[in-house]
């Protein structure tokens, strides 16, 4: 069976060389006679692999020494609780709402303290990023929270909010490592791996060491304290070894591509093919305000649900998979993460052109 172009939002496409190396090493990782799924997480083999993954990620993303990298479980969704449990010392946090992941995060945080909404783009079904000028951040807020790329709606921040000295917490599940970033502007970055980084089962947290608290909110489980995982180098309990290993291979693959600047250029070019086509199409149109267009998730519609359905089905038959949009936007969504080759996006655009000819 041939490989397909998988446009799923997540779990998502992975680089083929990473899948191939995983397969090659599955029966015998580095002469151990075992796979990474079978070796002890306390073994030198695994501890070395973990260290290398962290070093490669530091190099890729320019992570300064005073940040810790944690490999956790529970998905990005568990971070919606871990962030307030660890950071909400004065029980106040300010959130910017740009879609349902930010809404879910704010709702979870409001179980632990007083959450204020600084801005929201809900009035137009989250198709833009709210104006970030003149945000009224509370002087005693513990942090300001954003979801930087909105996987469902296809919007992204092109500027970070001025947090007026407050800690910035960012959910980067669907954009981390898609372009260079200035880590020092953030207090906490987290990302479920299964969008742009690796397989499901591991969540990356990059956190400034001064934010790792000795004291968390009363009643916080040991497993939900950042300090637990920082002190034990993500080995407090059994980590998702195979998922971490595959993330490490993705980091090496990204370094070999030329790093995040190269990825940014490639991602801009890939997204450009789609947006340029959408802007002149007589059948399809993008659903997002131009200024907020994501490089990773591109939603579009025809305006006719029956035609949308026919398109998704015809595309699947042509080897272009998982193009159905999220139910809250409808239509289609092409997720074009780092691992989606340029040829995959070009194949999609060609297919859309052909479909348009036959349906207008
Ligand atoms: C997918 C996604 C989540 C949820 O991730 P899980 O790992 O399934 O909990 C949260 N935020 C964003 C931006 C996402 O894309």
Coordinates of C-alpha atoms and ligand atoms in Angstrom, one line a residue:
X1 CA 0.0 0.0 0.0
X2 CA 1.4 3.4 -1.0
X3 CA 1.7 6.3 1.4
X4 CA -0.9 9.0 1.2
X5 CA -0.8 12.7 1.8
X6 CA -2.3 13.0 5.3
X7 CA -3.8 16.5 6.0
X8 CA -5.1 15.5 9.4
X9 CA -4.9 18.1 12.2
X10 CA -3.6 15.5 14.6
X11 CA -2.4 12.9 15.1
X12 CA -0.7 14.1 12.0
X13 CA 1.8 13.3 9.3
X14 CA 5.4 12.5 10.4
X15 CA 8.5 12.8 8.3
X16 CA 9.1 9.6 6.3
X17 CA 12.8 9.3 7.3
X18 CA 11.7 9.3 11.0
X19 CA 9.1 6.6 10.4
X20 CA 11.7 4.6 8.4
X21 CA 14.4 4.9 11.1
X22 CA 11.8 3.9 13.8
X23 CA 11.0 0.8 11.8
X24 CA 14.7 0.0 11.1
X25 CA 15.5 0.2 14.8
X26 CA 12.4 -1.5 16.1
X27 CA 13.9 -5.0 16.5
X28 CA 17.3 -3.9 17.7
X29 CA 18.0 -0.4 19.0
X30 CA 21.7 0.4 19.0
X31 CA 22.7 -3.3 19.4
X32 CA 20.6 -3.8 22.4
X33 CA 18.5 -6.5 20.8
X34 CA 15.4 -4.6 21.9
X35 CA 13.3 -1.8 20.7
X36 CA 13.1 1.6 22.6
X37 CA 9.6 0.4 23.6
X38 CA 11.2 -2.4 25.6
X39 CA 14.3 -0.9 27.2
X40 CA 14.3 0.4 30.8
X41 CA 13.7 4.1 31.1
X42 CA 16.6 4.1 33.6
X43 CA 19.0 2.4 31.2
X44 CA 21.9 4.4 29.8
X45 CA 20.5 3.9 26.3
X46 CA 17.3 5.7 27.2
X47 CA 18.9 8.4 29.4
X48 CA 21.3 9.2 26.6
X49 CA 18.5 9.4 24.1
X50 CA 16.6 11.7 26.4
X51 CA 19.6 14.0 26.9
X52 CA 20.3 14.1 23.1
X53 CA 16.6 15.0 22.4
X54 CA 16.8 17.8 24.9
X55 CA 20.1 19.1 23.5
X56 CA 18.8 19.0 19.9
X57 CA 15.6 20.8 20.9
X58 CA 17.7 23.5 22.6
X59 CA 19.8 24.0 19.5
X60 CA 16.7 24.0 17.2
X61 CA 14.6 26.4 19.2
X62 CA 17.4 28.4 20.8
X63 CA 16.3 27.5 24.3
X64 CA 18.4 29.4 27.0
X65 CA 20.1 27.5 29.9
X66 CA 17.6 28.9 32.4
X67 CA 14.7 27.1 30.8
X68 CA 13.7 23.5 31.5
X69 CA 12.4 21.0 29.0
X70 CA 9.9 18.5 30.3
X71 CA 8.4 15.5 28.5
X72 CA 5.0 14.9 30.2
X73 CA 1.8 13.0 29.6
X74 CA -1.8 13.9 29.6
X75 CA -1.8 15.9 26.4
X76 CA -2.0 19.7 26.0
X77 CA -5.4 19.3 27.8
X78 CA -3.7 18.4 31.1
X79 CA -1.6 21.6 30.8
X80 CA -4.9 23.5 31.0
X81 CA -4.9 22.4 34.7
X82 CA -1.2 22.2 35.4
X83 CA -0.6 25.8 34.4
X84 CA -3.0 27.2 37.1
X85 CA -2.1 24.6 39.7
X86 CA 1.6 25.6 39.4
X87 CA 1.4 29.3 38.5
X88 CA -1.7 30.8 40.1
X89 CA -0.1 32.0 43.3
X90 CA -2.4 35.0 43.7
X91 CA -5.2 33.1 42.2
X92 CA -5.7 35.4 39.3
X93 CA -5.0 34.9 35.6
X94 CA -5.8 36.8 32.4
X95 CA -6.8 34.9 29.2
X96 CA -7.1 35.9 25.6
X97 CA -9.7 33.8 23.9
X98 CA -9.2 32.8 20.2
X99 CA -11.0 29.6 19.9
X100 CA -12.2 26.5 21.8
X101 CA -8.8 25.4 23.0
X102 CA -8.3 28.7 24.8
X103 CA -11.9 28.6 26.0
X104 CA -11.3 25.2 27.5
X105 CA -8.0 26.3 29.1
X106 CA -9.8 29.3 30.7
X107 CA -12.6 27.2 31.9
X108 CA -10.2 24.8 33.6
X109 CA -8.3 27.6 35.2
X110 CA -11.4 29.1 36.6
X111 CA -11.8 26.0 38.8
X112 CA -8.7 27.2 40.6
X113 CA -8.9 31.0 40.7
X114 CA -10.3 34.1 39.2
X115 CA -10.0 34.2 35.4
X116 CA -10.5 37.4 33.5
X117 CA -11.0 37.5 29.7
X118 CA -8.7 40.2 28.2
X119 CA -10.0 39.9 24.7
X120 CA -12.0 37.5 22.5
X121 CA -12.7 36.9 18.8
X122 CA -15.8 34.8 19.5
X123 CA -18.1 37.4 17.8
X124 CA -17.0 36.2 14.3
X125 CA -16.6 32.5 15.1
X126 CA -12.9 33.0 15.9
X127 CA -11.8 33.9 12.4
X128 CA -9.3 36.6 13.6
X129 CA -6.9 37.5 16.4
X130 CA -8.3 40.3 18.6
X131 CA -6.6 43.7 18.7
X132 CA -3.8 43.4 21.3
X133 CA -3.3 47.1 21.9
X134 CA -4.3 48.5 25.2
X135 CA -5.0 45.2 27.0
X136 CA -5.9 45.9 30.6
X137 CA -3.9 43.3 32.4
X138 CA -4.4 43.1 36.1
X139 CA -1.4 44.2 38.1
X140 CA -1.7 41.1 40.3
X141 CA -2.4 38.6 37.6
X142 CA -0.1 35.6 37.8
X143 CA 0.1 35.2 34.1
X144 CA -1.3 36.0 30.7
X145 CA -2.5 33.1 28.6
X146 CA -2.7 32.7 24.8
X147 CA -3.3 29.9 22.3
X148 CA -0.8 30.9 19.6
X149 CA -2.0 28.9 16.7
X150 CA -5.7 28.0 16.6
X151 CA -5.8 24.5 15.0
X152 CA -9.5 24.4 14.5
X153 CA -10.0 27.9 13.0
X154 CA -6.7 28.4 11.3
X155 CA -5.7 31.6 12.9
X156 CA -2.4 32.5 14.5
X157 CA -0.8 35.4 16.4
X158 CA 1.8 37.2 14.3
X159 CA 2.7 39.4 17.3
X160 CA 2.8 38.5 20.9
X161 CA 0.8 40.6 23.4
X162 CA 2.7 43.0 25.5
X163 CA 2.1 41.3 28.9
X164 CA 3.4 44.3 30.8
X165 CA 5.9 42.2 32.6
X166 CA 3.6 39.4 33.4
X167 CA 4.5 35.8 32.6
X168 CA 3.3 34.8 29.1
X169 CA 1.9 31.2 28.9
X170 CA 1.4 29.9 25.3
X171 CA -0.3 26.8 24.0
X172 CA 1.8 26.1 20.9
X173 CA 0.5 22.6 20.2
X174 CA 0.0 23.2 16.5
X175 CA 2.8 25.6 15.7
X176 CA 5.9 24.9 17.9
X177 CA 9.0 24.3 15.7
X178 CA 7.2 25.7 12.5
X179 CA 9.3 28.8 12.6
X180 CA 12.0 30.5 14.8
X181 CA 10.8 31.9 18.1
X182 CA 12.2 34.0 20.9
X183 CA 11.9 31.7 23.9
X184 CA 12.8 34.5 26.3
X185 CA 9.5 36.2 25.8
X186 CA 7.6 33.3 27.3
X187 CA 7.3 31.9 30.8
X188 CA 5.7 28.6 29.8
X189 CA 5.3 27.0 26.3
X190 CA 3.5 23.7 26.0
X191 CA 2.6 21.5 23.1
X192 CA 0.9 18.2 22.6
X193 CA 3.4 16.4 20.3
X194 CA 0.9 14.9 17.9
X195 CA 0.4 17.9 15.7
X196 CA 3.8 19.2 14.6
X197 CA 6.4 17.3 16.7
X198 CA 5.9 13.5 17.1
X199 CA 3.4 10.8 17.9
X200 CA 0.6 11.2 20.5
X201 CA 1.4 10.4 24.1
X202 CA 4.0 13.0 25.0
X203 CA 3.5 16.7 25.8
X204 CA 6.5 19.1 25.6
X205 CA 6.7 21.8 28.2
X206 CA 9.4 24.5 28.0
X207 CA 9.4 26.5 31.2
X208 CA 11.6 29.3 32.7
X209 CA 13.2 27.8 35.8
X210 CA 12.1 30.6 38.1
X211 CA 8.5 29.6 37.4
X212 CA 9.0 26.1 38.6
X213 CA 7.4 26.4 42.1
X214 CA 8.3 24.6 45.2
X215 CA 4.8 25.1 46.3
X216 CA 1.8 24.4 44.2
X217 CA -1.9 24.9 45.0
X218 CA -3.1 22.8 47.9
X219 CA -4.3 19.4 46.9
X220 CA -2.2 19.3 43.7
X221 CA -1.2 15.7 42.9
X222 CA 2.6 15.1 42.9
X223 CA 2.4 14.2 39.2
X224 CA 0.9 17.6 38.3
X225 CA 3.7 19.6 39.9
X226 CA 6.3 20.9 37.3
X227 CA 8.9 20.7 40.1
X228 CA 8.4 16.9 40.4
X229 CA 9.3 16.4 36.7
X230 CA 12.0 19.1 36.6
X231 CA 13.8 17.6 39.6
X232 CA 13.6 14.1 38.1
X233 CA 14.5 15.1 34.6
X234 CA 11.1 13.8 33.3
X235 CA 11.9 10.4 34.8
X236 CA 9.8 10.6 38.0
X237 CA 7.7 7.8 36.6
X238 CA 7.9 5.8 33.4
X239 CA 7.8 8.3 30.5
X240 CA 6.4 7.5 27.1
X241 CA 9.8 6.2 25.9
X242 CA 8.9 5.4 22.3
X243 CA 7.1 8.7 21.7
X244 CA 10.1 10.7 23.2
X245 CA 12.5 8.7 21.0
X246 CA 10.4 9.6 17.9
X247 CA 10.3 13.3 18.9
X248 CA 14.1 13.1 19.2
X249 CA 14.3 11.8 15.6
X250 CA 12.0 14.6 14.4
X251 CA 14.4 17.1 16.1
X252 CA 17.4 15.6 14.3
X253 CA 15.4 15.6 11.0
X254 CA 14.6 19.3 11.5
X255 CA 18.2 20.1 12.2
X256 CA 19.2 18.3 9.0
X257 CA 16.7 20.3 7.0
X258 CA 18.5 23.5 8.1
X259 CA 16.6 24.3 11.3
X260 CA 13.6 26.5 12.0
X261 CA 14.5 29.4 9.6
X262 CA 14.5 26.9 6.8
X263 CA 11.3 25.4 8.0
X264 CA 9.7 28.9 8.2
X265 CA 10.6 29.6 4.6
X266 CA 9.2 26.3 3.5
X267 CA 6.1 26.6 5.6
X268 CA 5.4 30.1 4.2
X269 CA 5.9 28.9 0.7
X270 CA 3.6 25.9 1.3
X271 CA 0.8 28.0 2.9
X272 CA 1.3 30.6 0.2
X273 CA 0.4 28.1 -2.6
X274 CA -2.9 27.4 -0.8
X275 CA -3.8 30.9 0.1
X276 CA -2.9 32.3 -3.3
X277 CA -5.1 29.7 -4.9
X278 CA -8.0 30.3 -2.5
X279 CA -7.8 34.1 -3.1
X280 CA -8.6 33.8 -6.7
X281 CA -10.8 30.7 -6.7
X282 CA -14.4 30.9 -7.9
X283 CA -15.4 27.9 -5.9
X284 CA -13.4 27.8 -2.6
X285 CA -12.7 30.5 -0.1
X286 CA -10.6 30.8 3.0
X287 CA -12.5 31.4 6.3
X288 CA -10.0 33.5 8.1
X289 CA -9.1 37.2 8.0
X290 CA -5.9 37.6 6.0
X291 CA -3.9 39.1 8.8
X292 CA -4.4 36.1 11.0
X293 CA -3.8 33.3 8.6
X294 CA -2.1 30.2 10.1
X295 CA 0.8 28.6 8.3
X296 CA -0.2 25.2 9.7
X297 CA -4.0 24.8 9.4
X298 CA -5.8 26.2 6.4
X299 CA -9.6 26.0 6.6
X300 CA -11.7 26.7 3.5
X301 CA -15.3 26.3 2.3
X302 CA -17.3 26.3 -0.9
X303 CA -20.5 27.6 0.9
X304 CA -22.4 24.5 -0.2
X305 CA -22.2 21.5 2.2
X306 CA -23.0 19.0 -0.4
X307 CA -20.1 20.2 -2.6
X308 CA -17.8 20.2 0.4
X309 CA -18.7 16.6 1.1
X310 CA -18.2 15.6 -2.5
X311 CA -14.8 17.4 -2.5
X312 CA -13.6 15.6 0.7
X313 CA -14.6 12.3 -0.7
X314 CA -13.1 12.8 -4.2
X315 CA -9.8 14.1 -2.6
X316 CA -9.6 11.0 -0.4
X317 CA -10.0 8.8 -3.5
X318 CA -7.1 10.7 -5.0
X319 CA -4.8 10.0 -1.9
X320 CA -5.4 13.4 -0.2
X321 CA -6.7 12.4 3.1
X322 CA -8.4 13.9 6.2
X323 CA -9.4 17.2 4.6
X324 CA -12.8 17.4 6.4
X325 CA -13.1 20.5 8.4
X326 CA -13.7 20.6 12.1
X327 CA -17.5 20.5 12.8
X328 CA -17.4 24.0 14.3
X329 CA -16.2 25.6 11.1
X330 CA -17.5 23.1 8.5
X331 CA -16.1 22.7 5.0
X332 CA -12.5 21.6 4.7
X333 CA -9.2 22.1 6.6
X334 CA -5.8 21.3 5.3
X335 CA -3.2 20.8 8.0
X336 CA 0.2 21.3 6.5
X337 CA 2.7 20.8 9.3
X338 CA 6.5 20.6 9.0
X339 CA 6.3 17.0 7.8
X340 CA 3.9 17.8 4.9
X341 CA 6.2 17.9 1.8
X342 CA 5.8 20.8 -0.7
X343 CA 4.7 18.2 -3.3
X344 CA 1.8 17.3 -1.0
X345 CA 0.5 20.9 -0.9
X346 CA 1.0 21.3 -4.7
X347 CA -0.9 18.0 -5.3
X348 CA -3.8 19.4 -3.2
X349 CA -3.8 22.7 -5.1
X350 CA -3.8 20.9 -8.5
X351 CA -6.6 18.7 -7.3
X352 CA -8.6 21.8 -6.1
X353 CA -8.1 23.5 -9.5
X354 CA -9.4 20.4 -11.3
X355 CA -12.3 20.0 -9.0
X356 CA -13.2 23.7 -9.5
X357 CA -13.1 23.3 -13.3
X358 CA -15.6 20.4 -13.0
X359 CA -17.9 22.1 -10.5
X360 CA -18.2 25.8 -11.4
Ligands
LIG1 C1 -4.9 19.5 19.8 C2 -4.8 20.7 20.6 C3 -5.0 20.6 22.0 C4 -5.4 19.4 22.7 O1 -4.3 18.5 22.7 P1 -4.4 17.1 23.5 O2 -3.0 16.7 23.4 O3 -5.3 16.2 22.7 O4 -4.9 17.3 24.9 C5 -4.8 21.8 22.7 N1 -4.5 23.0 22.1 C6 -4.3 23.0 20.8 C7 -3.9 24.3 20.2 C8 -4.4 21.9 20.0 O5 -4.2 22.0 18.7

